[in-house]
PDB file of C-alpha atoms in Angstrom:
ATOM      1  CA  UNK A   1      43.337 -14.401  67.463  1.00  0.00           C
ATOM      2  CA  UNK A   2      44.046 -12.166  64.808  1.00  0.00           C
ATOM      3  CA  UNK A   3      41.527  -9.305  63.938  1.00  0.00           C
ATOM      4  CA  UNK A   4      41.266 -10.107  60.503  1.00  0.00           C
ATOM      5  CA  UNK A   5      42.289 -12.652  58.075  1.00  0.00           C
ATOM      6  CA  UNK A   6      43.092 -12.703  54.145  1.00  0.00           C
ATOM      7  CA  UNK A   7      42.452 -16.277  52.648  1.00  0.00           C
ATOM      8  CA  UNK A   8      44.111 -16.471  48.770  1.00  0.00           C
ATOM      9  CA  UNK A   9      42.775 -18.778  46.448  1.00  0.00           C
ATOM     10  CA  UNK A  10      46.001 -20.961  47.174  1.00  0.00           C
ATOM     11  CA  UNK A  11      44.768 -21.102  50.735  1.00  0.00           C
ATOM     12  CA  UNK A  12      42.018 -22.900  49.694  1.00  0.00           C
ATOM     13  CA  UNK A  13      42.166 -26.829  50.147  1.00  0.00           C
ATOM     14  CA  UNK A  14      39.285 -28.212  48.510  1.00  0.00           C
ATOM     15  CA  UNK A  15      37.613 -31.691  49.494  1.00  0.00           C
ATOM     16  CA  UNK A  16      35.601 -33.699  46.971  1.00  0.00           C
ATOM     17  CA  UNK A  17      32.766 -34.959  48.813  1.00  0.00           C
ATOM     18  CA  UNK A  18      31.529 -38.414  48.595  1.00  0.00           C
ATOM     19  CA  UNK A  19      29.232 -39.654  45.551  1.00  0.00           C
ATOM     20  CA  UNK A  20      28.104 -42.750  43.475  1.00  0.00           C
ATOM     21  CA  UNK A  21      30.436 -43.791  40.734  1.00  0.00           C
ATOM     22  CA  UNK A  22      29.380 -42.023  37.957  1.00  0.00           C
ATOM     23  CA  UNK A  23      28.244 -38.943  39.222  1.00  0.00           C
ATOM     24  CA  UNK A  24      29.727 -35.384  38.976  1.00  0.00           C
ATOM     25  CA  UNK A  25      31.533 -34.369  41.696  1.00  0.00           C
ATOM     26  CA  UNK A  26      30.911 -31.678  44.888  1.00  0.00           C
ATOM     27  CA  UNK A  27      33.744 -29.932  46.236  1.00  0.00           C
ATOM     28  CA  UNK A  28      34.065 -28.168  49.367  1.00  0.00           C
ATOM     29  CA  UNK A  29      36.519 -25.323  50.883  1.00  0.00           C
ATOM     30  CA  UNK A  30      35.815 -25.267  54.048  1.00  0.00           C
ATOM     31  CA  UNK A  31      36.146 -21.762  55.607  1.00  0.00           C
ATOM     32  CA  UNK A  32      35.255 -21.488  58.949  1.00  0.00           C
ATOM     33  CA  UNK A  33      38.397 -22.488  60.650  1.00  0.00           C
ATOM     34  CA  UNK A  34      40.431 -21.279  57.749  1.00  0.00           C
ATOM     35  CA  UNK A  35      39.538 -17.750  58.399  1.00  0.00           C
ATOM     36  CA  UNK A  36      39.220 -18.083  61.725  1.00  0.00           C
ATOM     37  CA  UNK A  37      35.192 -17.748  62.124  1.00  0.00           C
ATOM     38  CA  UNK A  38      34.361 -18.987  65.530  1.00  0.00           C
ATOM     39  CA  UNK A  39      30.514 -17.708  65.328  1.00  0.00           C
ATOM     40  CA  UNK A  40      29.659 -18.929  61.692  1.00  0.00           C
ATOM     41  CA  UNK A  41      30.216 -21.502  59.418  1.00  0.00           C
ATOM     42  CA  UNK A  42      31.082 -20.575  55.819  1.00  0.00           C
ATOM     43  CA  UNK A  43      31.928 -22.582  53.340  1.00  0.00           C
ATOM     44  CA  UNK A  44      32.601 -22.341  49.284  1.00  0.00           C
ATOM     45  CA  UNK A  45      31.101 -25.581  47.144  1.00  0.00           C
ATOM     46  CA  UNK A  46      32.124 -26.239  43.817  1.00  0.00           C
ATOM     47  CA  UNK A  47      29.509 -28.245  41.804  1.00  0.00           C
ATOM     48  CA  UNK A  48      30.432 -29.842  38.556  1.00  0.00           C
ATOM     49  CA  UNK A  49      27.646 -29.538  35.606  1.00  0.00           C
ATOM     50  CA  UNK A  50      25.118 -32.170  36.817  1.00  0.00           C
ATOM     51  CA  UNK A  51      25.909 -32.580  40.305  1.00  0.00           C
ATOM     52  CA  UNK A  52      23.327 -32.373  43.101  1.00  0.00           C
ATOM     53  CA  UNK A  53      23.480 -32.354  47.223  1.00  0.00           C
ATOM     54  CA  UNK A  54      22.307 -34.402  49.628  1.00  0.00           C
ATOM     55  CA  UNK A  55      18.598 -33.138  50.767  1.00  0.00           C
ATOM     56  CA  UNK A  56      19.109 -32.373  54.591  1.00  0.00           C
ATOM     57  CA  UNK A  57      17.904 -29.983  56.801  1.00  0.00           C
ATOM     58  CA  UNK A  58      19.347 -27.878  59.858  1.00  0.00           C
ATOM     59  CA  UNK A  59      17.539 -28.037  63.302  1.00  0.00           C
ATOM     60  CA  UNK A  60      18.872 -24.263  64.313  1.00  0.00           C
ATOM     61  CA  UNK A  61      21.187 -23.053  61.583  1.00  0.00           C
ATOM     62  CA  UNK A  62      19.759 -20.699  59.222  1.00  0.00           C
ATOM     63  CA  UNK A  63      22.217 -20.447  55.777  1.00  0.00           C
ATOM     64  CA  UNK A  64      22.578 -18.024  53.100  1.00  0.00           C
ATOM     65  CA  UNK A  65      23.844 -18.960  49.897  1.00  0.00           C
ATOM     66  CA  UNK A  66      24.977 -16.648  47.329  1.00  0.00           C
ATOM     67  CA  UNK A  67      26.300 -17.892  43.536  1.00  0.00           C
ATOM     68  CA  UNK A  68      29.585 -16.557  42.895  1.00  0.00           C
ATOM     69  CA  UNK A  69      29.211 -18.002  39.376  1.00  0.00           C
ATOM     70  CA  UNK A  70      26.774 -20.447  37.378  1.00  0.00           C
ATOM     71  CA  UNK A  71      23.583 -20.680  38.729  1.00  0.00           C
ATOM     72  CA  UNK A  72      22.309 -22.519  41.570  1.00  0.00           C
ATOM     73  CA  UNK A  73      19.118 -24.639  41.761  1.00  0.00           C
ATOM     74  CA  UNK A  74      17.593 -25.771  45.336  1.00  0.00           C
ATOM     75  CA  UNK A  75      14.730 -27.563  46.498  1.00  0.00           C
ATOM     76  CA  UNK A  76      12.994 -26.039  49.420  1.00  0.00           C
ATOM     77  CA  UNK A  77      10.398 -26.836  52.066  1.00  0.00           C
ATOM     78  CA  UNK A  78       7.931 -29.716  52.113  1.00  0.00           C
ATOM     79  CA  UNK A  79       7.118 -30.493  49.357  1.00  0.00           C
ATOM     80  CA  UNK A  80      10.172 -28.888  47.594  1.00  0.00           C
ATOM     81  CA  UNK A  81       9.825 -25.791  45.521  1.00  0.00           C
ATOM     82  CA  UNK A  82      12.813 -25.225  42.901  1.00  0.00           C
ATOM     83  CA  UNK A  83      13.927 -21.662  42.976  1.00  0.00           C
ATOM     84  CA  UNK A  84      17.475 -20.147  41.237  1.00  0.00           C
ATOM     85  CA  UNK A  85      19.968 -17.878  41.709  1.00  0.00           C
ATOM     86  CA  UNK A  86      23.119 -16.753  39.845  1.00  0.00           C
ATOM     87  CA  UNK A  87      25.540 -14.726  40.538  1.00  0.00           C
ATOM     88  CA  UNK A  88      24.410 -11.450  42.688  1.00  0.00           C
ATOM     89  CA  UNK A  89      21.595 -13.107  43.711  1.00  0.00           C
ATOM     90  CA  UNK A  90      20.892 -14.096  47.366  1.00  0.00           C
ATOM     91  CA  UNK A  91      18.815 -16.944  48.428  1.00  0.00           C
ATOM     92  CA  UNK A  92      18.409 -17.326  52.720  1.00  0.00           C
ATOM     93  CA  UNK A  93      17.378 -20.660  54.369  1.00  0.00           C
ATOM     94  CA  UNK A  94      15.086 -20.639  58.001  1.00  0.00           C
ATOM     95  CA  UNK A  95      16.625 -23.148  60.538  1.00  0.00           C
ATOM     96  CA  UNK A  96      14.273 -26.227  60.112  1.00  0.00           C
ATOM     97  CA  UNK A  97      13.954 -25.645  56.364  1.00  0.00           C
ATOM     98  CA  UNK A  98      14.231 -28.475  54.050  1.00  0.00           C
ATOM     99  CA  UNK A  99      16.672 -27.930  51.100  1.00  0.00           C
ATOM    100  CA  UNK A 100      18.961 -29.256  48.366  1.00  0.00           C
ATOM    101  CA  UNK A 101      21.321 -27.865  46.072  1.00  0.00           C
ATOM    102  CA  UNK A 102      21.833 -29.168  42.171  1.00  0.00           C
ATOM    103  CA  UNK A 103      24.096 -27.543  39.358  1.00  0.00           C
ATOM    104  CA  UNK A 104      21.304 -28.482  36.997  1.00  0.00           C
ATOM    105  CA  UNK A 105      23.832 -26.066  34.224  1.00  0.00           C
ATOM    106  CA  UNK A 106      26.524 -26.642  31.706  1.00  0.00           C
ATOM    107  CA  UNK A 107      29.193 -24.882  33.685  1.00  0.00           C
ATOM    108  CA  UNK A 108      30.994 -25.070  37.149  1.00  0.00           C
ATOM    109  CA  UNK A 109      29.010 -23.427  39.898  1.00  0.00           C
ATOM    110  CA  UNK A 110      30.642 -21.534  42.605  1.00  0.00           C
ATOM    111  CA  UNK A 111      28.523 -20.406  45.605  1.00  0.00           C
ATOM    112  CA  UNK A 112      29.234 -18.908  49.102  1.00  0.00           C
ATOM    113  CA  UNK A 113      27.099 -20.533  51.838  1.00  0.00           C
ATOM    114  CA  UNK A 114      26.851 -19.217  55.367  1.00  0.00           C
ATOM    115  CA  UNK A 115      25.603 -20.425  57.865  1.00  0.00           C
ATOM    116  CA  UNK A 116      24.214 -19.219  61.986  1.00  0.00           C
ATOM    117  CA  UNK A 117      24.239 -20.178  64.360  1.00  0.00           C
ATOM    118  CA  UNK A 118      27.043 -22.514  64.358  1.00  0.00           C
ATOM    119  CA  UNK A 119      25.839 -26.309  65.130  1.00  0.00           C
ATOM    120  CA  UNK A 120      27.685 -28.673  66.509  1.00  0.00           C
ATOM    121  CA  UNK A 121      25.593 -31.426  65.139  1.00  0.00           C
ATOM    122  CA  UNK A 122      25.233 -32.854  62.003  1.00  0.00           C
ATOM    123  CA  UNK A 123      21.947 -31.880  59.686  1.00  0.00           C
ATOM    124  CA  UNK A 124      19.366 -34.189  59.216  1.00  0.00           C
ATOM    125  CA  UNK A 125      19.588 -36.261  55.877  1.00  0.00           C
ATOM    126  CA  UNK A 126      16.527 -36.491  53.747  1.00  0.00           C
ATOM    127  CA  UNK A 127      15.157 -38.144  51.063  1.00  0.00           C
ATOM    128  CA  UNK A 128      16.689 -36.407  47.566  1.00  0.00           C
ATOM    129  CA  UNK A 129      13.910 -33.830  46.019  1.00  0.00           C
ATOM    130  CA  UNK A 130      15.723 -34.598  42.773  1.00  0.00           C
TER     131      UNK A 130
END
């Protein structure tokens, strides 16, 4: 393996996740492979104005999530608490933690999430917050 790796934004193969007709769209590039991460996961989401996340939560991974632009909304704990971020602002997950994301905006939002330990398992879905 490589010691490092330089991913260009024509690297980047995005994946619209799946959503009810109607709604704006979540895309995903997914990073950990990409760049060759075999610790972490990392992955950049794309939210369209309007678009929200499934509500989930991750047994052992703790994430980070940092808006590269827009602002990001989530829902955390039980019950959910909104918080925001934008860009240069960090907002950190505990394993366990409840959360959703929403692009509650009138732009695109681009955020950074990372996440460790890497799981082999799928989170938990939830009930939506919003």
């Amino acid at each position: 393996m490589p010691a490092f790796r330089v991913l260009g934004r024509g690297d980047l193969e995005w994946i619209t996740r799946p959503r009810a007709e109607g709604e704006p769209a979540r895309h995903v590039a997914e990073l950990t492979e990409a760049a060759g991460m075999s610790r972490v996961r990392a992955n950049l989401w794309r939210y369209e104005p309007g678009a929200v996340g499934r509500r989930h939560r991750h047994p052992h991974q703790e994430e980070t999530f940092v808006p590269v632009s827009g602002t990001l909304t989530m829902y955390l704990g039980e019950p959910p608490q909104r918080v925001q971020a934008g860009p240069g602002e960090v907002i950190h997950v505990a394993a366990g933690t409840a959360l959703q994301s929403a692009n509650h905006g009138d732009e695109n939002l681009l955020v950074y999430v990372h996440g460790w330990p890497l799981e082999s398992e799928h989170a938990e879905l939830l009930d939506p917050a919003v």
